[in-house]
């Protein structure tokens, strides 16, 4: 039985994340989607509980996927939930620097946990939660890149 963890801010979850989750869920018995609840995190559009709810709704049809929130070191959460793999999406070369440092730091902290990088479908390589928020808040249509309920939630935020 191999458990894996896909951590991130998921502010909010996008079709790019869902693409990675679909691919990763085929490889592991259990995949945890770990939504980060960092005290010191930069400004988020959605609270951690809203980010968890949006992700949970998007993934309700996937039996071996569970959405959790976590605070503190990622490797500690992996140890607690018996996850031997950390899944991360790699879109463009620009992701590499950050991901490389994070993967090696996590390996320093626990050499038994493997970071696995996956590429989303190429139609999502330019998509990020930040860009989706920016464009949506300025009135652009992002329906291609997020599930319907996420689009509605972003719209509600824009109207506030
Ligand atoms: O979606 P993001 O913002 O790129 O996700 C970053 C995240 C949450 C995966 C990363 O910041 C993280 O793992 N935070 C938990 C704290 C931790 O373990 N930091 C050391 C990572 S080397």
mmCIF file of C-alpha atoms and ligand atoms in Angstrom:
data_model
loop_
_atom_site.group_PDB
_atom_site.id
_atom_site.type_symbol
_atom_site.label_atom_id
_atom_site.label_comp_id
_atom_site.label_asym_id
_atom_site.label_seq_id
_atom_site.Cartn_x
_atom_site.Cartn_y
_atom_site.Cartn_z
ATOM 1 C CA UNK A 1 0.000 0.000 0.000
ATOM 2 C CA UNK A 2 1.607 3.256 -1.131
ATOM 3 C CA UNK A 3 0.248 6.597 0.047
ATOM 4 C CA UNK A 4 1.188 9.870 -1.615
ATOM 5 C CA UNK A 5 0.658 13.509 -0.755
ATOM 6 C CA UNK A 6 0.026 16.383 -3.146
ATOM 7 C CA UNK A 7 0.607 19.563 -1.125
ATOM 8 C CA UNK A 8 -0.080 23.152 -2.100
ATOM 9 C CA UNK A 9 -1.895 26.364 -1.369
ATOM 10 C CA UNK A 10 -4.783 25.524 -3.714
ATOM 11 C CA UNK A 11 -6.042 29.123 -3.578
ATOM 12 C CA UNK A 12 -8.207 28.028 -5.326
ATOM 13 C CA UNK A 13 -7.930 24.574 -6.886
ATOM 14 C CA UNK A 14 -7.675 24.749 -10.710
ATOM 15 C CA UNK A 15 -8.176 22.352 -13.597
ATOM 16 C CA UNK A 16 -4.366 22.133 -13.758
ATOM 17 C CA UNK A 17 -4.302 20.770 -10.179
ATOM 18 C CA UNK A 18 -7.171 18.401 -11.031
ATOM 19 C CA UNK A 19 -5.239 17.120 -14.033
ATOM 20 C CA UNK A 20 -2.249 16.268 -11.815
ATOM 21 C CA UNK A 21 -4.533 14.666 -9.207
ATOM 22 C CA UNK A 22 -6.187 12.475 -11.836
ATOM 23 C CA UNK A 23 -2.800 11.256 -13.055
ATOM 24 C CA UNK A 24 -1.326 10.742 -9.568
ATOM 25 C CA UNK A 25 -4.394 8.961 -8.196
ATOM 26 C CA UNK A 26 -3.789 6.193 -10.758
ATOM 27 C CA UNK A 27 -0.348 5.522 -9.331
ATOM 28 C CA UNK A 28 -1.053 5.300 -5.606
ATOM 29 C CA UNK A 29 -3.472 3.539 -3.312
ATOM 30 C CA UNK A 30 -4.268 6.720 -1.456
ATOM 31 C CA UNK A 31 -3.602 10.329 -2.441
ATOM 32 C CA UNK A 32 -3.890 13.100 0.137
ATOM 33 C CA UNK A 33 -4.441 16.614 -1.170
ATOM 34 C CA UNK A 34 -2.764 18.638 1.566
ATOM 35 C CA UNK A 35 -3.960 22.241 1.696
ATOM 36 C CA UNK A 36 -1.416 24.450 3.391
ATOM 37 C CA UNK A 37 -2.551 26.490 6.389
ATOM 38 C CA UNK A 38 0.593 28.532 6.958
ATOM 39 C CA UNK A 39 0.279 31.214 9.634
ATOM 40 C CA UNK A 40 2.808 33.379 7.825
ATOM 41 C CA UNK A 41 1.375 32.830 4.345
ATOM 42 C CA UNK A 42 1.019 35.683 1.935
ATOM 43 C CA UNK A 43 -2.459 37.023 1.428
ATOM 44 C CA UNK A 44 -4.907 34.360 0.318
ATOM 45 C CA UNK A 45 -8.177 34.950 -1.491
ATOM 46 C CA UNK A 46 -9.833 32.016 0.298
ATOM 47 C CA UNK A 47 -9.572 30.867 3.904
ATOM 48 C CA UNK A 48 -8.050 27.445 4.442
ATOM 49 C CA UNK A 49 -11.493 25.975 5.166
ATOM 50 C CA UNK A 50 -12.895 27.390 1.913
ATOM 51 C CA UNK A 51 -9.883 26.068 -0.013
ATOM 52 C CA UNK A 52 -10.476 22.622 1.500
ATOM 53 C CA UNK A 53 -14.222 22.766 0.671
ATOM 54 C CA UNK A 54 -13.624 23.841 -2.936
ATOM 55 C CA UNK A 55 -11.107 21.030 -3.414
ATOM 56 C CA UNK A 56 -13.325 18.458 -1.669
ATOM 57 C CA UNK A 57 -16.278 19.321 -3.916
ATOM 58 C CA UNK A 58 -14.106 19.036 -7.022
ATOM 59 C CA UNK A 59 -12.815 15.614 -5.942
ATOM 60 C CA UNK A 60 -15.897 13.993 -4.404
ATOM 61 C CA UNK A 61 -16.033 11.417 -7.227
ATOM 62 C CA UNK A 62 -12.510 10.119 -6.569
ATOM 63 C CA UNK A 63 -12.501 7.237 -4.100
ATOM 64 C CA UNK A 64 -8.818 7.126 -3.208
ATOM 65 C CA UNK A 65 -8.372 10.888 -2.829
ATOM 66 C CA UNK A 66 -8.805 12.764 0.453
ATOM 67 C CA UNK A 67 -8.448 16.491 1.077
ATOM 68 C CA UNK A 68 -6.809 17.540 4.350
ATOM 69 C CA UNK A 69 -5.365 20.737 5.729
ATOM 70 C CA UNK A 70 -1.940 20.907 7.293
ATOM 71 C CA UNK A 71 0.292 23.316 9.151
ATOM 72 C CA UNK A 72 3.998 22.931 9.867
ATOM 73 C CA UNK A 73 6.541 20.823 8.071
ATOM 74 C CA UNK A 74 5.239 18.885 5.109
ATOM 75 C CA UNK A 75 7.508 15.896 5.767
ATOM 76 C CA UNK A 76 6.069 15.586 9.302
ATOM 77 C CA UNK A 77 2.567 15.366 7.835
ATOM 78 C CA UNK A 78 3.816 12.747 5.359
ATOM 79 C CA UNK A 79 5.318 10.723 8.204
ATOM 80 C CA UNK A 80 2.105 10.994 10.216
ATOM 81 C CA UNK A 81 -0.027 9.738 7.292
ATOM 82 C CA UNK A 82 2.502 7.179 6.105
ATOM 83 C CA UNK A 83 3.087 8.890 2.753
ATOM 84 C CA UNK A 84 6.305 7.904 1.021
ATOM 85 C CA UNK A 85 5.768 10.160 -2.002
ATOM 86 C CA UNK A 86 5.258 13.911 -2.430
ATOM 87 C CA UNK A 87 3.652 14.799 -5.764
ATOM 88 C CA UNK A 88 4.297 18.193 -7.340
ATOM 89 C CA UNK A 89 3.274 19.546 -10.718
ATOM 90 C CA UNK A 90 5.912 20.999 -13.033
ATOM 91 C CA UNK A 91 4.570 23.323 -15.679
ATOM 92 C CA UNK A 92 7.335 25.396 -17.215
ATOM 93 C CA UNK A 93 11.060 25.750 -16.612
ATOM 94 C CA UNK A 94 10.287 28.696 -14.344
ATOM 95 C CA UNK A 95 8.863 26.273 -11.740
ATOM 96 C CA UNK A 96 12.089 24.334 -11.618
ATOM 97 C CA UNK A 97 14.227 26.521 -9.349
ATOM 98 C CA UNK A 98 11.680 26.651 -6.521
ATOM 99 C CA UNK A 99 10.700 23.003 -6.872
ATOM 100 C CA UNK A 100 14.303 21.810 -7.015
ATOM 101 C CA UNK A 101 15.179 23.563 -3.742
ATOM 102 C CA UNK A 102 12.037 22.388 -2.023
ATOM 103 C CA UNK A 103 12.495 18.765 -3.125
ATOM 104 C CA UNK A 104 16.104 18.676 -1.949
ATOM 105 C CA UNK A 105 15.250 20.334 1.361
ATOM 106 C CA UNK A 106 12.472 17.828 1.956
ATOM 107 C CA UNK A 107 14.904 15.030 1.081
ATOM 108 C CA UNK A 108 17.367 16.420 3.626
ATOM 109 C CA UNK A 109 14.614 16.310 6.216
ATOM 110 C CA UNK A 110 13.550 12.777 5.341
ATOM 111 C CA UNK A 111 15.540 10.764 2.827
ATOM 112 C CA UNK A 112 12.829 8.070 2.645
ATOM 113 C CA UNK A 113 10.262 10.400 1.094
ATOM 114 C CA UNK A 114 10.489 10.737 -2.680
ATOM 115 C CA UNK A 115 9.334 13.848 -4.544
ATOM 116 C CA UNK A 116 7.700 12.949 -7.839
ATOM 117 C CA UNK A 117 7.166 15.640 -10.482
ATOM 118 C CA UNK A 118 4.357 15.325 -12.971
ATOM 119 C CA UNK A 119 3.512 17.439 -15.994
ATOM 120 C CA UNK A 120 -0.086 18.545 -16.394
ATOM 121 C CA UNK A 121 -1.721 18.543 -19.815
ATOM 122 C CA UNK A 122 -0.052 21.167 -21.989
ATOM 123 C CA UNK A 123 -3.258 23.190 -22.111
ATOM 124 C CA UNK A 124 -2.569 24.045 -18.431
ATOM 125 C CA UNK A 125 1.139 24.884 -18.575
ATOM 126 C CA UNK A 126 0.479 28.632 -18.332
ATOM 127 C CA UNK A 127 -2.245 28.321 -15.695
ATOM 128 C CA UNK A 128 -1.746 29.213 -12.035
ATOM 129 C CA UNK A 129 -4.114 30.067 -9.195
ATOM 130 C CA UNK A 130 -2.517 33.530 -8.956
ATOM 131 C CA UNK A 131 -3.092 34.344 -12.609
ATOM 132 C CA UNK A 132 -6.641 32.994 -12.483
ATOM 133 C CA UNK A 133 -7.378 35.213 -9.473
ATOM 134 C CA UNK A 134 -5.814 38.267 -11.083
ATOM 135 C CA UNK A 135 -7.693 37.875 -14.366
ATOM 136 C CA UNK A 136 -10.987 36.981 -12.639
ATOM 137 C CA UNK A 137 -10.792 39.953 -10.285
ATOM 138 C CA UNK A 138 -10.327 42.173 -13.348
ATOM 139 C CA UNK A 139 -13.414 40.686 -14.990
ATOM 140 C CA UNK A 140 -11.809 38.140 -17.358
ATOM 141 C CA UNK A 141 -13.451 34.794 -18.093
ATOM 142 C CA UNK A 142 -11.524 31.895 -16.534
ATOM 143 C CA UNK A 143 -14.182 29.205 -16.976
ATOM 144 C CA UNK A 144 -11.775 27.061 -19.012
ATOM 145 C CA UNK A 145 -9.396 26.771 -16.103
ATOM 146 C CA UNK A 146 -11.475 26.146 -12.985
ATOM 147 C CA UNK A 147 -14.477 23.964 -12.120
ATOM 148 C CA UNK A 148 -17.864 25.725 -12.177
ATOM 149 C CA UNK A 149 -18.244 25.903 -8.374
ATOM 150 C CA UNK A 150 -14.793 27.492 -8.072
ATOM 151 C CA UNK A 151 -15.710 30.037 -10.728
ATOM 152 C CA UNK A 152 -18.843 30.901 -8.734
ATOM 153 C CA UNK A 153 -16.817 31.227 -5.498
ATOM 154 C CA UNK A 154 -14.297 33.563 -7.155
ATOM 155 C CA UNK A 155 -17.156 35.628 -8.614
ATOM 156 C CA UNK A 156 -18.685 35.978 -5.141
ATOM 157 C CA UNK A 157 -15.328 37.254 -3.830
ATOM 158 C CA UNK A 158 -15.126 39.758 -6.709
ATOM 159 C CA UNK A 159 -18.546 41.144 -5.861
ATOM 160 C CA UNK A 160 -17.664 41.754 -2.189
HETATM 161 O O1 LIG B 1 1.154 25.768 -3.948
HETATM 162 P P1 LIG B 1 2.409 26.223 -3.314
HETATM 163 O O2 LIG B 1 2.202 27.556 -2.624
HETATM 164 O O3 LIG B 1 3.573 26.242 -4.258
HETATM 165 O O4 LIG B 1 2.762 25.147 -2.163
HETATM 166 C C1 LIG B 1 3.898 25.293 -1.358
HETATM 167 C C2 LIG B 1 3.886 24.271 -0.196
HETATM 168 C C3 LIG B 1 2.635 24.440 0.640
HETATM 169 C C4 LIG B 1 3.921 22.878 -0.761
HETATM 170 C C5 LIG B 1 5.172 24.529 0.633
HETATM 171 O O5 LIG B 1 5.226 25.855 1.018
HETATM 172 C C6 LIG B 1 5.242 23.647 1.876
HETATM 173 O O6 LIG B 1 5.532 22.475 1.781
HETATM 174 N N1 LIG B 1 4.959 24.230 3.056
HETATM 175 C C7 LIG B 1 4.940 23.517 4.302
HETATM 176 C C8 LIG B 1 6.100 23.939 5.209
HETATM 177 C C9 LIG B 1 7.365 23.205 4.830
HETATM 178 O O7 LIG B 1 7.478 22.008 4.976
HETATM 179 N N2 LIG B 1 8.321 23.971 4.308
HETATM 180 C C10 LIG B 1 9.583 23.455 3.855
HETATM 181 C C11 LIG B 1 9.483 23.000 2.415
HETATM 182 S S1 LIG B 1 11.065 22.575 1.825
#
